[in-house]
mmCIF file with all atom_site columns, C-alpha atoms in Angstrom:
data_model
loop_
_atom_site.group_PDB
_atom_site.id
_atom_site.type_symbol
_atom_site.label_atom_id
_atom_site.label_alt_id
_atom_site.label_comp_id
_atom_site.label_asym_id
_atom_site.label_entity_id
_atom_site.label_seq_id
_atom_site.pdbx_PDB_ins_code
_atom_site.Cartn_x
_atom_site.Cartn_y
_atom_site.Cartn_z
_atom_site.occupancy
_atom_site.B_iso_or_equiv
_atom_site.pdbx_formal_charge
_atom_site.auth_seq_id
_atom_site.auth_comp_id
_atom_site.auth_asym_id
_atom_site.auth_atom_id
_atom_site.pdbx_PDB_model_num
ATOM 1   C CA . UNK K 1 1   ? -12.428 -1.458  -12.769 1.00 64.00 ? 23  UNK K CA 1
ATOM 2   C CA . UNK K 1 2   ? -14.118 -3.319  -9.588  1.00 79.00 ? 24  UNK K CA 1
ATOM 3   C CA . UNK K 1 3   ? -15.019 -1.978  -6.385  1.00 95.00 ? 25  UNK K CA 1
ATOM 4   C CA . UNK K 1 4   ? -13.347 -3.315  -3.190  1.00 98.00 ? 26  UNK K CA 1
ATOM 5   C CA . UNK K 1 5   ? -15.023 -3.192  -0.207  1.00 98.00 ? 27  UNK K CA 1
ATOM 6   C CA . UNK K 1 6   ? -12.223 -2.028  2.488   1.00 98.00 ? 28  UNK K CA 1
ATOM 7   C CA . UNK K 1 7   ? -13.298 -4.117  5.856   1.00 98.00 ? 29  UNK K CA 1
ATOM 8   C CA . UNK K 1 8   ? -11.398 -2.911  9.216   1.00 97.00 ? 30  UNK K CA 1
ATOM 9   C CA . UNK K 1 9   ? -11.530 -3.925  12.884  1.00 96.00 ? 31  UNK K CA 1
ATOM 10  C CA . UNK K 1 10  ? -9.760  -1.864  15.441  1.00 93.00 ? 32  UNK K CA 1
ATOM 11  C CA . UNK K 1 11  ? -9.877  -1.189  18.915  1.00 87.00 ? 33  UNK K CA 1
ATOM 12  C CA . UNK K 1 12  ? -7.643  2.158   18.910  1.00 87.00 ? 34  UNK K CA 1
ATOM 13  C CA . UNK K 1 13  ? -8.194  2.835   15.298  1.00 88.00 ? 35  UNK K CA 1
ATOM 14  C CA . UNK K 1 14  ? -4.963  1.779   13.737  1.00 93.00 ? 36  UNK K CA 1
ATOM 15  C CA . UNK K 1 15  ? -6.377  -0.596  11.329  1.00 96.00 ? 37  UNK K CA 1
ATOM 16  C CA . UNK K 1 16  ? -9.152  2.538   10.346  1.00 96.00 ? 38  UNK K CA 1
ATOM 17  C CA . UNK K 1 17  ? -6.492  4.700   8.998   1.00 96.00 ? 39  UNK K CA 1
ATOM 18  C CA . UNK K 1 18  ? -4.724  2.085   7.460   1.00 97.00 ? 40  UNK K CA 1
ATOM 19  C CA . UNK K 1 19  ? -7.604  0.892   5.782   1.00 98.00 ? 41  UNK K CA 1
ATOM 20  C CA . UNK K 1 20  ? -8.448  4.622   4.622   1.00 98.00 ? 42  UNK K CA 1
ATOM 21  C CA . UNK K 1 21  ? -4.713  5.164   3.137   1.00 98.00 ? 43  UNK K CA 1
ATOM 22  C CA . UNK K 1 22  ? -5.372  2.221   1.366   1.00 98.00 ? 44  UNK K CA 1
ATOM 23  C CA . UNK K 1 23  ? -8.527  3.219   -0.221  1.00 98.00 ? 45  UNK K CA 1
ATOM 24  C CA . UNK K 1 24  ? -6.951  6.544   -0.871  1.00 98.00 ? 46  UNK K CA 1
ATOM 25  C CA . UNK K 1 25  ? -4.117  4.690   -3.022  1.00 97.00 ? 47  UNK K CA 1
ATOM 26  C CA . UNK K 1 26  ? -6.611  2.189   -4.453  1.00 97.00 ? 48  UNK K CA 1
ATOM 27  C CA . UNK K 1 27  ? -8.498  4.964   -5.865  1.00 97.00 ? 49  UNK K CA 1
ATOM 28  C CA . UNK K 1 28  ? -5.738  7.132   -7.174  1.00 96.00 ? 50  UNK K CA 1
ATOM 29  C CA . UNK K 1 29  ? -5.399  3.834   -9.484  1.00 94.00 ? 51  UNK K CA 1
ATOM 30  C CA . UNK K 1 30  ? -8.493  3.327   -10.676 1.00 95.00 ? 52  UNK K CA 1
ATOM 31  C CA . UNK K 1 31  ? -10.650 1.456   -8.064  1.00 96.00 ? 53  UNK K CA 1
ATOM 32  C CA . UNK K 1 32  ? -13.741 2.635   -6.506  1.00 97.00 ? 54  UNK K CA 1
ATOM 33  C CA . UNK K 1 33  ? -13.670 1.723   -3.013  1.00 98.00 ? 55  UNK K CA 1
ATOM 34  C CA . UNK K 1 34  ? -16.358 1.310   0.088   1.00 98.00 ? 56  UNK K CA 1
ATOM 35  C CA . UNK K 1 35  ? -14.727 1.553   3.572   1.00 97.00 ? 57  UNK K CA 1
ATOM 36  C CA . UNK K 1 36  ? -17.055 -0.025  6.383   1.00 97.00 ? 58  UNK K CA 1
ATOM 37  C CA . UNK K 1 37  ? -15.305 -0.179  9.998   1.00 96.00 ? 59  UNK K CA 1
ATOM 38  C CA . UNK K 1 38  ? -16.647 -2.827  12.052  1.00 94.00 ? 60  UNK K CA 1
ATOM 39  C CA . UNK K 1 39  ? -19.582 -3.934  9.795   1.00 96.00 ? 61  UNK K CA 1
ATOM 40  C CA . UNK K 1 40  ? -22.448 -6.611  9.697   1.00 95.00 ? 62  UNK K CA 1
ATOM 41  C CA . UNK K 1 41  ? -23.051 -9.051  7.429   1.00 95.00 ? 63  UNK K CA 1
ATOM 42  C CA . UNK K 1 42  ? -25.858 -7.437  5.866   1.00 95.00 ? 64  UNK K CA 1
ATOM 43  C CA . UNK K 1 43  ? -23.446 -4.562  5.156   1.00 96.00 ? 65  UNK K CA 1
ATOM 44  C CA . UNK K 1 44  ? -21.307 -6.370  2.764   1.00 97.00 ? 66  UNK K CA 1
ATOM 45  C CA . UNK K 1 45  ? -21.779 -7.347  -0.666  1.00 96.00 ? 67  UNK K CA 1
ATOM 46  C CA . UNK K 1 46  ? -21.627 -11.339 -0.763  1.00 94.00 ? 68  UNK K CA 1
ATOM 47  C CA . UNK K 1 47  ? -19.175 -11.574 -4.068  1.00 96.00 ? 69  UNK K CA 1
ATOM 48  C CA . UNK K 1 48  ? -16.347 -9.392  -5.288  1.00 97.00 ? 70  UNK K CA 1
ATOM 49  C CA . UNK K 1 49  ? -13.306 -7.747  -3.683  1.00 98.00 ? 71  UNK K CA 1
ATOM 50  C CA . UNK K 1 50  ? -12.800 -7.647  -0.091  1.00 98.00 ? 72  UNK K CA 1
ATOM 51  C CA . UNK K 1 51  ? -9.908  -6.373  1.659   1.00 98.00 ? 73  UNK K CA 1
ATOM 52  C CA . UNK K 1 52  ? -9.629  -7.142  5.306   1.00 98.00 ? 74  UNK K CA 1
ATOM 53  C CA . UNK K 1 53  ? -7.740  -4.694  7.653   1.00 98.00 ? 75  UNK K CA 1
ATOM 54  C CA . UNK K 1 54  ? -7.354  -5.870  11.550  1.00 98.00 ? 76  UNK K CA 1
ATOM 55  C CA . UNK K 1 55  ? -5.888  -5.458  14.906  1.00 96.00 ? 77  UNK K CA 1
ATOM 56  C CA . UNK K 1 56  ? -5.076  -8.090  16.983  1.00 93.00 ? 78  UNK K CA 1
ATOM 57  C CA . UNK K 1 57  ? -6.524  -7.449  20.306  1.00 86.00 ? 79  UNK K CA 1
ATOM 58  C CA . UNK K 1 58  ? -5.854  -9.583  23.752  1.00 82.00 ? 80  UNK K CA 1
ATOM 59  C CA . UNK K 1 59  ? -4.727  -12.959 23.177  1.00 86.00 ? 81  UNK K CA 1
ATOM 60  C CA . UNK K 1 60  ? -4.881  -13.267 19.282  1.00 90.00 ? 82  UNK K CA 1
ATOM 61  C CA . UNK K 1 61  ? -8.647  -11.963 19.186  1.00 93.00 ? 83  UNK K CA 1
ATOM 62  C CA . UNK K 1 62  ? -10.459 -9.791  16.841  1.00 96.00 ? 84  UNK K CA 1
ATOM 63  C CA . UNK K 1 63  ? -11.394 -6.342  17.656  1.00 96.00 ? 85  UNK K CA 1
ATOM 64  C CA . UNK K 1 64  ? -14.847 -6.047  19.450  1.00 95.00 ? 86  UNK K CA 1
ATOM 65  C CA . UNK K 1 65  ? -16.189 -4.079  16.319  1.00 95.00 ? 87  UNK K CA 1
ATOM 66  C CA . UNK K 1 66  ? -14.822 -7.074  14.098  1.00 96.00 ? 88  UNK K CA 1
ATOM 67  C CA . UNK K 1 67  ? -16.082 -10.462 16.385  1.00 97.00 ? 89  UNK K CA 1
ATOM 68  C CA . UNK K 1 68  ? -19.832 -9.887  15.471  1.00 97.00 ? 90  UNK K CA 1
ATOM 69  C CA . UNK K 1 69  ? -19.085 -10.250 11.883  1.00 97.00 ? 91  UNK K CA 1
ATOM 70  C CA . UNK K 1 70  ? -16.958 -13.372 12.380  1.00 97.00 ? 92  UNK K CA 1
ATOM 71  C CA . UNK K 1 71  ? -20.088 -14.669 14.496  1.00 97.00 ? 93  UNK K CA 1
ATOM 72  C CA . UNK K 1 72  ? -22.358 -13.589 12.050  1.00 97.00 ? 94  UNK K CA 1
ATOM 73  C CA . UNK K 1 73  ? -20.492 -15.909 9.273   1.00 97.00 ? 95  UNK K CA 1
ATOM 74  C CA . UNK K 1 74  ? -20.042 -18.888 11.357  1.00 96.00 ? 96  UNK K CA 1
ATOM 75  C CA . UNK K 1 75  ? -23.820 -19.160 12.824  1.00 96.00 ? 97  UNK K CA 1
ATOM 76  C CA . UNK K 1 76  ? -25.119 -17.929 9.450   1.00 95.00 ? 98  UNK K CA 1
ATOM 77  C CA . UNK K 1 77  ? -22.483 -20.612 7.503   1.00 94.00 ? 99  UNK K CA 1
ATOM 78  C CA . UNK K 1 78  ? -22.605 -18.008 4.889   1.00 92.00 ? 100 UNK K CA 1
ATOM 79  C CA . UNK K 1 79  ? -21.161 -18.621 1.407   1.00 96.00 ? 101 UNK K CA 1
ATOM 80  C CA . UNK K 1 80  ? -18.655 -16.631 0.621   1.00 98.00 ? 102 UNK K CA 1
ATOM 81  C CA . UNK K 1 81  ? -17.233 -18.756 -2.645  1.00 98.00 ? 103 UNK K CA 1
ATOM 82  C CA . UNK K 1 82  ? -18.047 -15.620 -4.618  1.00 98.00 ? 104 UNK K CA 1
ATOM 83  C CA . UNK K 1 83  ? -15.727 -13.363 -2.737  1.00 98.00 ? 105 UNK K CA 1
ATOM 84  C CA . UNK K 1 84  ? -11.746 -12.706 -3.203  1.00 98.00 ? 106 UNK K CA 1
ATOM 85  C CA . UNK K 1 85  ? -9.914  -11.085 -0.707  1.00 98.00 ? 107 UNK K CA 1
ATOM 86  C CA . UNK K 1 86  ? -6.848  -9.626  0.666   1.00 98.00 ? 108 UNK K CA 1
ATOM 87  C CA . UNK K 1 87  ? -5.481  -9.675  4.280   1.00 98.00 ? 109 UNK K CA 1
ATOM 88  C CA . UNK K 1 88  ? -3.778  -7.389  6.186   1.00 98.00 ? 110 UNK K CA 1
ATOM 89  C CA . UNK K 1 89  ? -2.981  -7.818  10.157  1.00 97.00 ? 111 UNK K CA 1
ATOM 90  C CA . UNK K 1 90  ? -1.434  -5.324  12.827  1.00 96.00 ? 112 UNK K CA 1
ATOM 91  C CA . UNK K 1 91  ? -0.067  -6.426  16.070  1.00 94.00 ? 113 UNK K CA 1
ATOM 92  C CA . UNK K 1 92  ? 3.060   -6.670  18.486  1.00 93.00 ? 114 UNK K CA 1
ATOM 93  C CA . UNK K 1 93  ? 5.762   -9.301  17.908  1.00 92.00 ? 115 UNK K CA 1
ATOM 94  C CA . UNK K 1 94  ? 6.147   -9.054  21.726  1.00 90.00 ? 116 UNK K CA 1
ATOM 95  C CA . UNK K 1 95  ? 2.957   -10.970 22.076  1.00 87.00 ? 117 UNK K CA 1
ATOM 96  C CA . UNK K 1 96  ? 2.709   -14.822 21.386  1.00 84.00 ? 118 UNK K CA 1
ATOM 97  C CA . UNK K 1 97  ? 0.083   -14.459 19.056  1.00 92.00 ? 119 UNK K CA 1
ATOM 98  C CA . UNK K 1 98  ? 1.274   -11.889 16.803  1.00 94.00 ? 120 UNK K CA 1
ATOM 99  C CA . UNK K 1 99  ? -1.706  -10.922 14.239  1.00 95.00 ? 121 UNK K CA 1
ATOM 100 C CA . UNK K 1 100 ? -3.529  -13.747 15.516  1.00 95.00 ? 122 UNK K CA 1
ATOM 101 C CA . UNK K 1 101 ? -6.795  -12.025 14.577  1.00 96.00 ? 123 UNK K CA 1
ATOM 102 C CA . UNK K 1 102 ? -6.045  -11.915 10.749  1.00 97.00 ? 124 UNK K CA 1
ATOM 103 C CA . UNK K 1 103 ? -5.134  -15.498 10.925  1.00 96.00 ? 125 UNK K CA 1
ATOM 104 C CA . UNK K 1 104 ? -8.309  -16.599 12.330  1.00 96.00 ? 126 UNK K CA 1
ATOM 105 C CA . UNK K 1 105 ? -10.631 -14.402 10.219  1.00 97.00 ? 127 UNK K CA 1
ATOM 106 C CA . UNK K 1 106 ? -8.918  -15.369 7.092   1.00 97.00 ? 128 UNK K CA 1
ATOM 107 C CA . UNK K 1 107 ? -9.133  -19.289 8.005   1.00 98.00 ? 129 UNK K CA 1
ATOM 108 C CA . UNK K 1 108 ? -12.819 -18.515 8.628   1.00 98.00 ? 130 UNK K CA 1
ATOM 109 C CA . UNK K 1 109 ? -13.343 -16.892 5.268   1.00 98.00 ? 131 UNK K CA 1
ATOM 110 C CA . UNK K 1 110 ? -11.315 -19.510 3.533   1.00 98.00 ? 132 UNK K CA 1
ATOM 111 C CA . UNK K 1 111 ? -13.469 -22.337 5.317   1.00 97.00 ? 133 UNK K CA 1
ATOM 112 C CA . UNK K 1 112 ? -16.715 -20.409 3.865   1.00 98.00 ? 134 UNK K CA 1
ATOM 113 C CA . UNK K 1 113 ? -15.331 -20.502 0.156   1.00 98.00 ? 135 UNK K CA 1
ATOM 114 C CA . UNK K 1 114 ? -13.696 -17.060 -0.085  1.00 98.00 ? 136 UNK K CA 1
ATOM 115 C CA . UNK K 1 115 ? -10.295 -17.252 -2.084  1.00 98.00 ? 137 UNK K CA 1
ATOM 116 C CA . UNK K 1 116 ? -7.362  -14.924 -0.675  1.00 98.00 ? 138 UNK K CA 1
ATOM 117 C CA . UNK K 1 117 ? -5.717  -13.099 -3.603  1.00 98.00 ? 139 UNK K CA 1
ATOM 118 C CA . UNK K 1 118 ? -1.788  -12.848 -2.881  1.00 97.00 ? 140 UNK K CA 1
ATOM 119 C CA . UNK K 1 119 ? 0.362   -12.905 0.855   1.00 97.00 ? 141 UNK K CA 1
ATOM 120 C CA . UNK K 1 120 ? -1.124  -11.504 3.795   1.00 98.00 ? 142 UNK K CA 1
ATOM 121 C CA . UNK K 1 121 ? 0.719   -8.857  5.082   1.00 98.00 ? 143 UNK K CA 1
ATOM 122 C CA . UNK K 1 122 ? 1.606   -8.786  8.901   1.00 98.00 ? 144 UNK K CA 1
ATOM 123 C CA . UNK K 1 123 ? 2.416   -5.420  10.195  1.00 97.00 ? 145 UNK K CA 1
ATOM 124 C CA . UNK K 1 124 ? 4.790   -5.529  13.425  1.00 96.00 ? 146 UNK K CA 1
ATOM 125 C CA . UNK K 1 125 ? 4.114   -1.857  14.905  1.00 94.00 ? 147 UNK K CA 1
ATOM 126 C CA . UNK K 1 126 ? 7.651   -2.914  17.041  1.00 94.00 ? 148 UNK K CA 1
ATOM 127 C CA . UNK K 1 127 ? 8.968   -2.410  13.581  1.00 96.00 ? 149 UNK K CA 1
ATOM 128 C CA . UNK K 1 128 ? 6.859   -0.007  11.869  1.00 95.00 ? 150 UNK K CA 1
ATOM 129 C CA . UNK K 1 129 ? 5.925   3.145   14.060  1.00 89.00 ? 151 UNK K CA 1
ATOM 130 C CA . UNK K 1 130 ? 3.541   4.087   11.126  1.00 95.00 ? 152 UNK K CA 1
ATOM 131 C CA . UNK K 1 131 ? 1.543   0.969   9.992   1.00 96.00 ? 153 UNK K CA 1
ATOM 132 C CA . UNK K 1 132 ? 0.380   3.089   6.791   1.00 97.00 ? 154 UNK K CA 1
ATOM 133 C CA . UNK K 1 133 ? 3.933   2.941   5.612   1.00 97.00 ? 155 UNK K CA 1
ATOM 134 C CA . UNK K 1 134 ? 4.169   -0.916  4.737   1.00 98.00 ? 156 UNK K CA 1
ATOM 135 C CA . UNK K 1 135 ? 0.618   -1.199  4.187   1.00 98.00 ? 157 UNK K CA 1
ATOM 136 C CA . UNK K 1 136 ? 1.233   1.376   1.169   1.00 97.00 ? 158 UNK K CA 1
ATOM 137 C CA . UNK K 1 137 ? 3.745   -0.620  -0.389  1.00 97.00 ? 159 UNK K CA 1
ATOM 138 C CA . UNK K 1 138 ? 1.967   -3.911  0.113   1.00 98.00 ? 160 UNK K CA 1
ATOM 139 C CA . UNK K 1 139 ? -1.119  -2.432  -1.486  1.00 98.00 ? 161 UNK K CA 1
ATOM 140 C CA . UNK K 1 140 ? 0.428   -1.119  -4.249  1.00 97.00 ? 162 UNK K CA 1
ATOM 141 C CA . UNK K 1 141 ? 1.382   -4.505  -5.373  1.00 97.00 ? 163 UNK K CA 1
ATOM 142 C CA . UNK K 1 142 ? -1.496  -6.430  -4.270  1.00 98.00 ? 164 UNK K CA 1
ATOM 143 C CA . UNK K 1 143 ? -3.679  -4.036  -6.407  1.00 96.00 ? 165 UNK K CA 1
ATOM 144 C CA . UNK K 1 144 ? -1.522  -5.295  -10.018 1.00 95.00 ? 166 UNK K CA 1
ATOM 145 C CA . UNK K 1 145 ? -2.585  -8.965  -8.740  1.00 96.00 ? 167 UNK K CA 1
ATOM 146 C CA . UNK K 1 146 ? -6.322  -7.615  -9.284  1.00 94.00 ? 168 UNK K CA 1
#
């Protein structure tokens, strides 16, 4: 089966925990995984499957450890047409720009040619104290689309 590159962006670590939990589930289902927390573009394969997991920081912004990747993709006008990806956002619905980071990153990836597989998961920490729980259910269904 395919190798899935999990990319996480987090300020307090919740997206990292979610990515690690999903990687474990994917591996149990026969996929190989690579987890990169806040990678640069040179760390990433420019083909294959990405699973992006990010929290939202500030006013809908990407976390500090993922913003450089978005900047690199924009500045280098990277061709991501050989990438398919899944998207998971973590945020709080008490803010106006709920899960704004994953939405903006998803747009950037699609603008550069990447194609999303399945629906985006938006985890509201107001409803899910443990974000790994909804992520677990989602990734089981998402992996069936691969």
